[in-house]
Amino acid sequence: MSSSSSNPLWGGRFSAGPDAVMAEINASIGTDKRLWRQDLAGSRAHVTMLGAQSIIPADDVAAILAGLATIEAEYEADGVPEVIALEDIHMTVETRLKELIGPAAGRLHTARSRNDQVATDFRLWVRQACIEAEAALTAFIEALLVRAEEHADTILPGFTHLQIAQPVTLGHHLMAYVEMALRDRSRFADAGRRMDECPLGAAALAGTGFPIDRHATAAALGFARPTANSLDSVSDRDFALEYMSACALAGLHLSRMAEEIIIWASQPYGFVTLPDAWSTGSSIMPQKRNPDAAELVRAKSGLFLAAFQRLAIIMKGLPLAYSKDMQDDKRPVFNAHDTLSLCLTAMTGMVETLTFNKARMRAAAASGFSTATDLADWLVREAGVPFRDAHDITGRAVRMAEAKGTDLDGLSDADLAGIDARLTPAVRNVLSVEASVASRTSFGGTAPANVRAAIAAVRGRL
Ligand code: ARG
């Protein structure tokens, strides 16, 4: 061992230990202890390979594996001890191993550096996070499908500019979020596939002269293959950035849905009622029932953008290969992961339990001259009027109805004929919201029949 006060694992060339603040700024154990399972898995794969390649003696391999098993049981039972002087999870494990099995522990780090070790641990962790995100998104999608099916022909207003535009079906509206969530899911799958390469064996930066078998360690850890370039292996964190960019887009979608729930739950809308389990009261206003969970999803979903930026800013301009800056890569990723899983669970719970107030939605859908486009389309179809002229005629009908304080169907036959002779009473067939949504059968349109087909198609894909 080196001088008593310097680091036992790397202190050989030092004569004094670190300043207390140096030790504090250097330590990452408070954050990276979360990688302990991955770290043990990486060490197992590495030491097994070292034995198989006759790089270290078989009895030392056995002792190290036994020691790692003990450490696993200890951490499982009591958590990972946080000793600042031991810096990080890698040195925490190795120090404990030495206490348990003695000098043989010193052979574990043969042909390995903490640089490839941490890159491997972190990739394993993020790859698993991608799988978890896919599963959480699948549960969210399944909840949406159930509600979309239940409300394939429930009618609500569709909005543009948050102004009533045309009637749509609630099933169709919910299926819009399904499409977003499917793309979000595929982004995690895609990122997971791209990061499926094992950095272990890149060593500090240049590879190693020991006859290691990187294909064996990659396979043992469930990676598709080893990474191809040792410098790249220890110096890039694009896999973590990709994960957080996928989180950011999923969060962006969740925030829009959260916002709609908040608007829909407000009294002037009254489209939805959140169950007690997903509402909170006010400490002063006894009547209140607030959509706090949706508001918090709206707020928290901004964190992903910040987390992505935090790491992107750390990485920007870093020279190859490893720099200690990269030690700060984990916290944003862990924050993003925890926030995404909380937000997705909350949104899935709300989707499952929301009550949709069909009468309020239908009444709103019928207001705001929402079938004006149907009237214009009818003129084009039935009377051969060019669409621009039909648009103008319909605009005049809307103006008259507005002046009379009625909806389009409230205009008399004489009113309609007065606007344009081609507006015969037969037009009334297309003025109902039911007729409007049922007619929208173009591929991807809002008709109930389309919604049911879209649900079946997604179920087939899941
Ligand atoms: N705790 C470090 C990290 O997370 C491990 C790698 C340290 N490498 C080094 N050369 N100091 O990045």
Short mmCIF file of C-alpha atoms and ligand atoms in Angstrom, two decimals:
data_model
loop_
_atom_site.label_atom_id
_atom_site.label_comp_id
_atom_site.label_asym_id
_atom_site.label_seq_id
_atom_site.Cartn_x
_atom_site.Cartn_y
_atom_site.Cartn_z
CA MET A 1 0.00 0.00 0.00
CA SER A 2 1.08 3.55 -0.71
CA SER A 3 1.46 6.32 1.85
CA SER A 4 -1.15 6.13 4.55
CA SER A 5 -3.14 9.27 3.78
CA SER A 6 -3.26 9.02 -0.03
CA ASN A 7 -5.69 6.89 -1.99
CA PRO A 8 -4.99 3.16 -1.54
CA LEU A 9 -6.02 2.35 -5.12
CA TRP A 10 -4.18 5.04 -7.05
CA GLY A 11 -2.03 6.81 -4.44
CA GLY A 12 1.33 5.22 -5.33
CA ARG A 13 2.81 8.37 -6.84
CA PHE A 14 1.32 10.69 -4.21
CA SER A 15 2.87 11.60 -0.88
CA ALA A 16 -0.15 13.39 0.61
CA GLY A 17 -3.89 12.84 0.61
CA PRO A 18 -6.39 15.17 -1.03
CA ASP A 19 -7.71 18.39 0.39
CA ALA A 20 -11.12 17.82 1.95
CA VAL A 21 -12.81 19.85 -0.76
CA MET A 22 -10.84 17.97 -3.42
CA ALA A 23 -12.21 14.75 -2.02
CA GLU A 24 -15.70 16.19 -2.02
CA ILE A 25 -15.66 17.55 -5.57
CA ASN A 26 -14.06 14.33 -6.79
CA ALA A 27 -16.53 11.93 -5.24
CA SER A 28 -19.43 10.57 -7.26
CA ILE A 29 -20.47 7.70 -5.00
CA GLY A 30 -23.63 9.56 -3.90
CA THR A 31 -24.87 9.33 -7.48
CA ASP A 32 -23.14 6.37 -9.12
CA LYS A 33 -23.88 3.90 -6.33
CA ARG A 34 -27.04 3.39 -8.34
CA LEU A 35 -24.88 1.50 -10.86
CA TRP A 36 -23.85 -1.17 -8.37
CA ARG A 37 -25.63 -4.08 -10.04
CA GLN A 38 -24.16 -3.15 -13.41
CA ASP A 39 -20.73 -2.72 -11.86
CA LEU A 40 -20.81 -6.19 -10.30
CA ALA A 41 -22.08 -7.71 -13.54
CA GLY A 42 -19.26 -6.02 -15.47
CA SER A 43 -16.64 -7.25 -13.00
CA ARG A 44 -17.98 -10.80 -13.15
CA ALA A 45 -17.85 -10.85 -16.93
CA HIS A 46 -14.37 -9.33 -16.91
CA VAL A 47 -12.81 -11.64 -14.34
CA THR A 48 -14.37 -14.73 -15.88
CA MET A 49 -12.85 -13.75 -19.20
CA LEU A 50 -9.45 -13.03 -17.58
CA GLY A 51 -9.51 -16.58 -16.21
CA ALA A 52 -10.62 -18.17 -19.48
CA GLN A 53 -7.80 -16.36 -21.29
CA SER A 54 -5.29 -17.54 -18.63
CA ILE A 55 -4.46 -13.92 -17.83
CA ILE A 56 -4.99 -14.51 -14.09
CA PRO A 57 -4.97 -17.82 -12.11
CA ALA A 58 -8.18 -19.80 -11.80
CA ASP A 59 -8.14 -19.84 -7.99
CA ASP A 60 -7.98 -16.03 -7.93
CA VAL A 61 -10.93 -15.92 -10.35
CA ALA A 62 -12.89 -18.15 -7.99
CA ALA A 63 -11.98 -16.02 -4.98
CA ILE A 64 -12.94 -12.82 -6.78
CA LEU A 65 -16.29 -14.26 -7.94
CA ALA A 66 -17.05 -15.44 -4.42
CA GLY A 67 -16.14 -12.02 -3.02
CA LEU A 68 -18.35 -10.29 -5.58
CA ALA A 69 -21.23 -12.57 -4.57
CA THR A 70 -20.76 -11.56 -0.94
CA ILE A 71 -20.73 -7.89 -1.90
CA GLU A 72 -23.91 -8.38 -3.90
CA ALA A 73 -25.63 -9.90 -0.88
CA GLU A 74 -24.38 -7.06 1.35
CA TYR A 75 -25.56 -4.30 -0.98
CA GLU A 76 -28.85 -6.07 -1.50
CA ALA A 77 -29.43 -6.21 2.23
CA ASP A 78 -27.97 -2.90 3.44
CA GLY A 79 -27.43 -0.69 0.40
CA VAL A 80 -24.12 0.67 -0.82
CA PRO A 81 -21.97 2.43 1.81
CA GLU A 82 -21.10 6.00 0.88
CA VAL A 83 -17.48 6.70 1.71
CA ILE A 84 -16.32 9.93 0.11
CA ALA A 85 -12.67 8.89 0.20
CA LEU A 86 -13.48 5.91 -2.03
CA GLU A 87 -14.75 8.27 -4.74
CA ASP A 88 -17.06 6.09 -6.76
CA ILE A 89 -18.86 2.78 -7.03
CA HIS A 90 -15.91 1.11 -8.74
CA MET A 91 -13.44 1.84 -5.94
CA THR A 92 -16.05 1.14 -3.31
CA VAL A 93 -16.53 -2.37 -4.69
CA GLU A 94 -12.83 -3.03 -5.18
CA THR A 95 -11.95 -1.84 -1.69
CA ARG A 96 -14.58 -4.09 -0.15
CA LEU A 97 -13.35 -6.97 -2.28
CA LYS A 98 -9.85 -6.52 -0.92
CA GLU A 99 -11.18 -6.54 2.64
CA LEU A 100 -13.03 -9.75 1.90
CA ILE A 101 -10.49 -11.79 -0.11
CA GLY A 102 -7.15 -10.06 0.34
CA PRO A 103 -4.49 -9.45 -2.32
CA ALA A 104 -6.21 -11.53 -5.03
CA ALA A 105 -8.66 -8.63 -5.32
CA GLY A 106 -5.84 -6.66 -6.91
CA ARG A 107 -6.01 -8.87 -10.01
CA LEU A 108 -9.57 -7.82 -10.93
CA HIS A 109 -8.46 -4.56 -12.48
CA THR A 110 -6.01 -6.25 -14.88
CA ALA A 111 -6.58 -5.04 -18.45
CA ARG A 112 -9.32 -2.70 -17.30
CA SER A 113 -9.68 0.97 -16.43
CA ARG A 114 -12.41 2.80 -14.63
CA ASN A 115 -12.92 4.55 -17.95
CA ASP A 116 -14.17 1.47 -19.79
CA GLN A 117 -15.70 0.19 -16.57
CA VAL A 118 -17.96 3.21 -16.08
CA ALA A 119 -18.81 3.39 -19.78
CA THR A 120 -19.94 -0.25 -19.56
CA ASP A 121 -21.90 0.18 -16.32
CA PHE A 122 -23.65 3.25 -17.62
CA ARG A 123 -24.52 1.70 -20.98
CA LEU A 124 -25.97 -1.32 -19.23
CA TRP A 125 -28.07 0.98 -17.06
CA VAL A 126 -29.32 3.20 -19.88
CA ARG A 127 -30.05 0.21 -22.11
CA GLN A 128 -32.26 -1.16 -19.34
CA ALA A 129 -33.87 2.26 -18.93
CA CYS A 130 -34.82 2.17 -22.62
CA ILE A 131 -36.50 -1.20 -22.10
CA GLU A 132 -38.37 0.15 -19.07
CA ALA A 133 -39.52 3.23 -20.97
CA GLU A 134 -40.82 1.03 -23.78
CA ALA A 135 -42.78 -1.06 -21.27
CA ALA A 136 -44.23 2.01 -19.52
CA LEU A 137 -45.24 3.50 -22.86
CA THR A 138 -46.87 0.20 -23.84
CA ALA A 139 -48.98 0.29 -20.66
CA PHE A 140 -49.91 3.91 -21.41
CA ILE A 141 -50.88 2.99 -24.98
CA GLU A 142 -52.97 0.06 -23.79
CA ALA A 143 -54.86 2.31 -21.38
CA LEU A 144 -55.54 4.78 -24.20
CA LEU A 145 -56.74 2.00 -26.50
CA VAL A 146 -59.30 0.84 -23.95
CA ARG A 147 -60.72 4.36 -23.58
CA ALA A 148 -60.58 5.01 -27.33
CA GLU A 149 -62.59 1.86 -27.99
CA GLU A 150 -65.13 2.80 -25.33
CA HIS A 151 -65.49 6.24 -26.95
CA ALA A 152 -65.08 5.42 -30.63
CA ASP A 153 -68.28 7.35 -31.39
CA THR A 154 -68.38 9.86 -28.54
CA ILE A 155 -68.38 13.32 -30.10
CA LEU A 156 -66.48 16.37 -28.91
CA PRO A 157 -65.37 19.53 -30.64
CA GLY A 158 -62.07 19.39 -32.47
CA PHE A 159 -60.14 22.62 -32.04
CA THR A 160 -57.68 24.68 -34.00
CA HIS A 161 -56.35 27.83 -32.32
CA LEU A 162 -58.38 26.50 -29.35
CA GLN A 163 -61.45 27.65 -31.31
CA ILE A 164 -64.11 25.09 -32.15
CA ALA A 165 -63.26 23.79 -35.62
CA GLN A 166 -65.05 20.56 -36.56
CA PRO A 167 -66.64 17.76 -34.56
CA VAL A 168 -64.36 14.80 -33.93
CA THR A 169 -64.72 11.54 -32.07
CA LEU A 170 -63.10 11.17 -28.67
CA GLY A 171 -61.69 7.83 -29.76
CA HIS A 172 -59.92 9.59 -32.61
CA HIS A 173 -58.58 12.28 -30.28
CA LEU A 174 -57.19 9.65 -27.89
CA MET A 175 -55.73 7.71 -30.79
CA ALA A 176 -53.74 10.81 -31.73
CA TYR A 177 -51.88 10.37 -28.43
CA VAL A 178 -51.48 6.66 -29.17
CA GLU A 179 -49.68 7.55 -32.40
CA MET A 180 -47.36 9.91 -30.52
CA ALA A 181 -46.67 7.31 -27.83
CA LEU A 182 -45.94 4.65 -30.47
CA ARG A 183 -43.32 6.90 -32.02
CA ASP A 184 -41.91 7.66 -28.57
CA ARG A 185 -41.68 3.95 -27.90
CA SER A 186 -39.90 3.30 -31.15
CA ARG A 187 -37.36 6.02 -30.32
CA PHE A 188 -36.40 4.19 -27.13
CA ALA A 189 -36.22 0.88 -29.00
CA ASP A 190 -34.07 2.47 -31.67
CA ALA A 191 -31.72 4.14 -29.17
CA GLY A 192 -31.49 0.88 -27.22
CA ARG A 193 -30.44 -0.97 -30.36
CA ARG A 194 -27.78 1.61 -31.21
CA MET A 195 -26.22 1.52 -27.73
CA ASP A 196 -26.11 -2.27 -27.70
CA GLU A 197 -22.30 -2.41 -27.91
CA CYS A 198 -19.93 -3.17 -25.05
CA PRO A 199 -17.09 -0.74 -24.21
CA LEU A 200 -15.43 -3.12 -21.73
CA GLY A 201 -11.84 -3.87 -22.73
CA ALA A 202 -11.19 -0.46 -24.26
CA ALA A 203 -9.25 0.02 -21.00
CA ALA A 204 -8.12 3.58 -20.29
CA LEU A 205 -8.30 4.70 -23.91
CA ALA A 206 -5.95 2.68 -26.11
CA GLY A 207 -6.98 -0.93 -25.56
CA THR A 208 -4.61 -3.35 -23.82
CA GLY A 209 -1.69 -5.64 -24.52
CA PHE A 210 -3.27 -8.50 -22.57
CA PRO A 211 -4.91 -11.19 -24.73
CA ILE A 212 -8.45 -10.28 -23.64
CA ASP A 213 -11.58 -11.53 -25.41
CA ARG A 214 -13.90 -8.58 -25.84
CA HIS A 215 -16.45 -10.63 -27.73
CA ALA A 216 -16.78 -12.94 -24.73
CA THR A 217 -17.35 -10.11 -22.24
CA ALA A 218 -19.80 -8.40 -24.61
CA ALA A 219 -21.77 -11.64 -24.93
CA ALA A 220 -21.66 -12.31 -21.19
CA LEU A 221 -23.22 -8.91 -20.55
CA GLY A 222 -25.88 -9.43 -23.21
CA PHE A 223 -24.49 -6.89 -25.66
CA ALA A 224 -24.75 -7.54 -29.38
CA ARG A 225 -21.03 -6.89 -29.92
CA PRO A 226 -18.02 -5.01 -28.52
CA THR A 227 -17.52 -1.36 -29.50
CA ALA A 228 -15.11 -0.97 -32.40
CA ASN A 229 -12.85 1.90 -31.27
CA SER A 230 -11.27 2.15 -27.84
CA LEU A 231 -11.06 5.98 -27.84
CA ASP A 232 -14.71 6.34 -28.80
CA SER A 233 -15.71 3.67 -26.27
CA VAL A 234 -14.52 5.63 -23.25
CA SER A 235 -15.24 9.15 -24.47
CA ASP A 236 -18.73 9.34 -25.90
CA ARG A 237 -22.02 9.62 -24.07
CA ASP A 238 -24.27 9.99 -27.08
CA PHE A 239 -26.21 6.92 -25.91
CA ALA A 240 -27.24 8.81 -22.76
CA LEU A 241 -28.11 11.89 -24.80
CA GLU A 242 -30.23 9.83 -27.16
CA TYR A 243 -32.06 8.36 -24.21
CA MET A 244 -32.76 11.82 -22.82
CA SER A 245 -33.84 13.16 -26.20
CA ALA A 246 -36.34 10.30 -26.41
CA CYS A 247 -37.47 11.23 -22.88
CA ALA A 248 -37.79 14.85 -23.95
CA LEU A 249 -40.10 14.05 -26.87
CA ALA A 250 -42.19 11.64 -24.81
CA GLY A 251 -42.41 14.29 -22.08
CA LEU A 252 -43.40 16.92 -24.59
CA HIS A 253 -46.29 14.71 -25.70
CA LEU A 254 -47.29 13.97 -22.11
CA SER A 255 -47.30 17.69 -21.31
CA ARG A 256 -49.76 18.37 -24.12
CA MET A 257 -52.10 15.68 -22.93
CA ALA A 258 -51.76 16.92 -19.36
CA GLU A 259 -52.67 20.41 -20.54
CA GLU A 260 -55.78 19.09 -22.28
CA ILE A 261 -56.86 17.24 -19.16
CA ILE A 262 -56.44 20.46 -17.18
CA ILE A 263 -58.49 22.47 -19.69
CA TRP A 264 -61.12 19.77 -20.03
CA ALA A 265 -61.50 19.47 -16.27
CA SER A 266 -62.13 23.21 -15.85
CA GLN A 267 -65.75 24.19 -15.17
CA PRO A 268 -66.37 26.14 -18.41
CA TYR A 269 -65.41 22.98 -20.35
CA GLY A 270 -66.54 20.24 -17.99
CA PHE A 271 -65.54 17.58 -20.52
CA VAL A 272 -63.87 15.35 -17.94
CA THR A 273 -64.04 14.64 -14.24
CA LEU A 274 -61.00 13.29 -12.48
CA PRO A 275 -61.71 10.69 -9.81
CA ASP A 276 -60.91 11.49 -6.19
CA ALA A 277 -57.79 9.37 -6.45
CA TRP A 278 -56.33 11.78 -9.00
CA SER A 279 -57.58 15.08 -7.57
CA THR A 280 -56.60 17.31 -4.70
CA GLY A 281 -58.49 19.85 -2.65
CA SER A 282 -57.68 23.38 -1.56
CA SER A 283 -56.77 24.35 1.99
CA ILE A 284 -58.99 27.44 1.78
CA MET A 285 -61.65 26.84 -0.89
CA PRO A 286 -63.78 23.90 0.21
CA GLN A 287 -65.38 23.37 -3.19
CA LYS A 288 -62.10 22.87 -5.05
CA ARG A 289 -61.09 19.77 -6.92
CA ASN A 290 -57.81 20.41 -8.66
CA PRO A 291 -56.06 18.38 -11.39
CA ASP A 292 -52.70 18.62 -9.62
CA ALA A 293 -51.25 15.42 -11.06
CA ALA A 294 -51.84 16.65 -14.60
CA GLU A 295 -50.38 20.04 -13.71
CA LEU A 296 -47.30 18.38 -12.25
CA VAL A 297 -46.84 16.25 -15.36
CA ARG A 298 -47.09 19.49 -17.35
CA ALA A 299 -44.39 21.02 -15.13
CA LYS A 300 -42.10 18.03 -14.73
CA SER A 301 -42.00 17.18 -18.42
CA GLY A 302 -39.77 20.22 -18.90
CA LEU A 303 -37.04 18.51 -16.88
CA PHE A 304 -36.05 16.25 -19.80
CA LEU A 305 -35.08 19.19 -21.94
CA ALA A 306 -32.96 20.56 -19.11
CA ALA A 307 -31.40 17.14 -18.45
CA PHE A 308 -30.50 16.73 -22.11
CA GLN A 309 -28.94 20.18 -22.19
CA ARG A 310 -27.02 19.58 -18.99
CA LEU A 311 -25.17 16.61 -20.47
CA ALA A 312 -24.90 18.10 -23.97
CA ILE A 313 -23.20 21.14 -22.45
CA ILE A 314 -20.79 18.91 -20.51
CA MET A 315 -19.87 16.97 -23.66
CA LYS A 316 -19.62 19.87 -26.07
CA GLY A 317 -16.02 20.67 -26.94
CA LEU A 318 -14.46 17.89 -24.82
CA PRO A 319 -11.28 16.55 -26.41
CA LEU A 320 -10.82 12.78 -26.74
CA ALA A 321 -10.74 10.65 -24.71
CA TYR A 322 -12.04 10.56 -21.11
CA SER A 323 -12.23 13.74 -19.03
CA LYS A 324 -13.49 13.92 -15.50
CA ASP A 325 -16.24 16.27 -16.68
CA MET A 326 -17.96 13.10 -17.82
CA GLN A 327 -18.43 11.94 -14.25
CA ASP A 328 -21.26 14.47 -14.07
CA ASP A 329 -23.15 12.58 -16.78
CA LYS A 330 -25.24 10.37 -14.55
CA ARG A 331 -27.40 12.61 -12.45
CA PRO A 332 -29.34 14.14 -15.36
CA VAL A 333 -29.98 10.67 -16.77
CA PHE A 334 -31.19 9.31 -13.42
CA ASN A 335 -33.42 12.37 -12.96
CA ALA A 336 -34.86 11.94 -16.44
CA HIS A 337 -35.53 8.26 -15.83
CA ASP A 338 -37.25 8.80 -12.47
CA THR A 339 -39.34 11.66 -13.79
CA LEU A 340 -40.42 9.81 -16.92
CA SER A 341 -41.49 6.76 -15.01
CA LEU A 342 -43.45 8.88 -12.52
CA CYS A 343 -45.13 10.95 -15.25
CA LEU A 344 -46.04 7.93 -17.37
CA THR A 345 -47.47 6.06 -14.41
CA ALA A 346 -49.52 9.09 -13.38
CA MET A 347 -50.83 9.71 -16.89
CA THR A 348 -51.72 6.04 -17.34
CA GLY A 349 -53.62 6.15 -14.05
CA MET A 350 -55.52 9.27 -15.08
CA VAL A 351 -56.37 7.89 -18.51
CA GLU A 352 -57.72 4.71 -16.94
CA THR A 353 -59.97 6.51 -14.48
CA LEU A 354 -61.12 9.76 -16.11
CA THR A 355 -64.85 10.16 -16.55
CA PHE A 356 -65.73 11.66 -19.91
CA ASN A 357 -68.85 13.81 -19.77
CA LYS A 358 -70.44 12.88 -23.07
CA ALA A 359 -73.36 15.32 -22.92
CA ARG A 360 -71.09 18.31 -22.30
CA MET A 361 -68.79 17.27 -25.08
CA ARG A 362 -71.61 16.73 -27.55
CA ALA A 363 -73.23 20.07 -26.75
CA ALA A 364 -69.92 21.86 -27.20
CA ALA A 365 -69.31 20.00 -30.45
CA ALA A 366 -72.60 21.24 -31.86
CA SER A 367 -71.80 24.85 -31.01
CA GLY A 368 -69.55 27.26 -32.84
CA PHE A 369 -70.95 26.39 -36.28
CA SER A 370 -68.77 23.30 -36.21
CA THR A 371 -70.48 21.74 -39.23
CA ALA A 372 -69.94 24.74 -41.50
CA THR A 373 -67.34 22.80 -43.49
CA ASP A 374 -69.88 20.01 -43.97
CA LEU A 375 -72.30 22.53 -45.44
CA ALA A 376 -69.66 23.88 -47.83
CA ASP A 377 -68.65 20.33 -48.83
CA TRP A 378 -72.34 19.52 -49.48
CA LEU A 379 -72.59 22.45 -51.91
CA VAL A 380 -69.52 21.16 -53.74
CA ARG A 381 -70.79 17.59 -53.83
CA GLU A 382 -74.51 18.05 -54.46
CA ALA A 383 -74.62 21.31 -56.41
CA GLY A 384 -71.27 21.29 -58.19
CA VAL A 385 -70.25 24.60 -56.60
CA PRO A 386 -66.47 25.30 -56.65
CA PHE A 387 -65.13 25.01 -53.08
CA ARG A 388 -64.07 28.68 -52.82
CA ASP A 389 -67.62 29.82 -53.72
CA ALA A 390 -69.12 27.23 -51.37
CA HIS A 391 -66.86 28.60 -48.61
CA ASP A 392 -68.19 32.11 -49.25
CA ILE A 393 -71.86 31.04 -49.34
CA THR A 394 -71.39 29.11 -46.08
CA GLY A 395 -69.68 32.11 -44.53
CA ARG A 396 -72.77 34.17 -45.27
CA ALA A 397 -74.98 31.50 -43.69
CA VAL A 398 -72.80 31.58 -40.56
CA ARG A 399 -73.05 35.36 -40.43
CA MET A 400 -76.85 35.24 -40.68
CA ALA A 401 -77.13 32.50 -38.03
CA GLU A 402 -74.87 34.46 -35.73
CA ALA A 403 -77.00 37.59 -36.19
CA LYS A 404 -80.15 35.58 -35.42
CA GLY A 405 -78.55 33.91 -32.39
CA THR A 406 -79.08 30.41 -33.76
CA ASP A 407 -76.99 27.58 -35.18
CA LEU A 408 -76.88 26.64 -38.87
CA ASP A 409 -79.72 24.15 -38.52
CA GLY A 410 -81.80 26.91 -36.91
CA LEU A 411 -81.96 28.88 -40.18
CA SER A 412 -85.30 28.54 -41.94
CA ASP A 413 -85.66 27.10 -45.44
CA ALA A 414 -86.39 30.63 -46.64
CA ASP A 415 -83.26 31.98 -44.93
CA LEU A 416 -81.15 29.34 -46.64
CA ALA A 417 -82.72 29.90 -50.06
CA GLY A 418 -82.23 33.64 -49.57
CA ILE A 419 -78.50 33.15 -49.11
CA ASP A 420 -78.19 30.95 -52.21
CA ALA A 421 -80.85 29.18 -54.24
CA ARG A 422 -78.81 25.98 -54.22
CA LEU A 423 -79.12 25.72 -50.42
CA THR A 424 -82.18 23.40 -50.43
CA PRO A 425 -83.61 21.83 -47.25
CA ALA A 426 -81.75 18.59 -48.13
CA VAL A 427 -78.61 20.24 -46.72
CA ARG A 428 -79.95 19.66 -43.21
CA ASN A 429 -78.84 16.01 -43.50
CA VAL A 430 -75.22 17.03 -43.16
CA LEU A 431 -75.58 19.60 -40.39
CA SER A 432 -75.65 17.21 -37.43
CA VAL A 433 -72.42 16.43 -35.62
CA GLU A 434 -73.15 12.69 -35.95
CA ALA A 435 -73.44 12.98 -39.72
CA SER A 436 -70.30 15.08 -39.79
CA VAL A 437 -68.04 12.62 -37.98
CA ALA A 438 -69.57 9.60 -39.72
CA SER A 439 -68.75 11.14 -43.10
CA ARG A 440 -65.04 11.58 -42.32
CA THR A 441 -63.94 8.18 -43.56
CA SER A 442 -60.82 9.23 -45.45
CA PHE A 443 -57.78 7.25 -44.29
CA GLY A 444 -56.79 8.63 -40.88
CA GLY A 445 -60.10 10.50 -40.54
CA THR A 446 -62.26 10.76 -37.43
CA ALA A 447 -65.23 8.50 -38.38
CA PRO A 448 -66.07 5.92 -35.68
CA ALA A 449 -65.46 3.12 -38.18
CA ASN A 450 -61.95 4.46 -38.79
CA VAL A 451 -61.28 4.71 -35.07
CA ARG A 452 -62.20 1.06 -34.57
CA ALA A 453 -59.98 0.03 -37.48
CA ALA A 454 -57.09 2.12 -36.11
CA ILE A 455 -57.43 0.50 -32.67
CA ALA A 456 -57.38 -2.96 -34.23
CA ALA A 457 -54.31 -2.05 -36.27
CA VAL A 458 -52.40 -0.82 -33.21
CA ARG A 459 -53.40 -3.87 -31.18
CA GLY A 460 -52.00 -5.99 -33.98
CA ARG A 461 -48.70 -4.11 -33.75
CA LEU A 462 -48.31 -4.30 -29.96
N1 ARG B 1 -16.29 7.99 -11.35
C1 ARG B 1 -15.76 8.12 -12.67
C2 ARG B 1 -16.85 8.51 -13.64
O1 ARG B 1 -17.97 8.32 -13.36
C3 ARG B 1 -15.13 6.83 -13.12
C4 ARG B 1 -14.08 7.01 -14.14
C5 ARG B 1 -12.90 7.65 -13.53
N2 ARG B 1 -11.81 7.67 -14.43
C6 ARG B 1 -10.70 8.40 -14.19
N3 ARG B 1 -9.78 8.36 -15.07
N4 ARG B 1 -10.58 9.14 -13.12
O2 ARG B 1 -16.57 9.03 -14.68
#
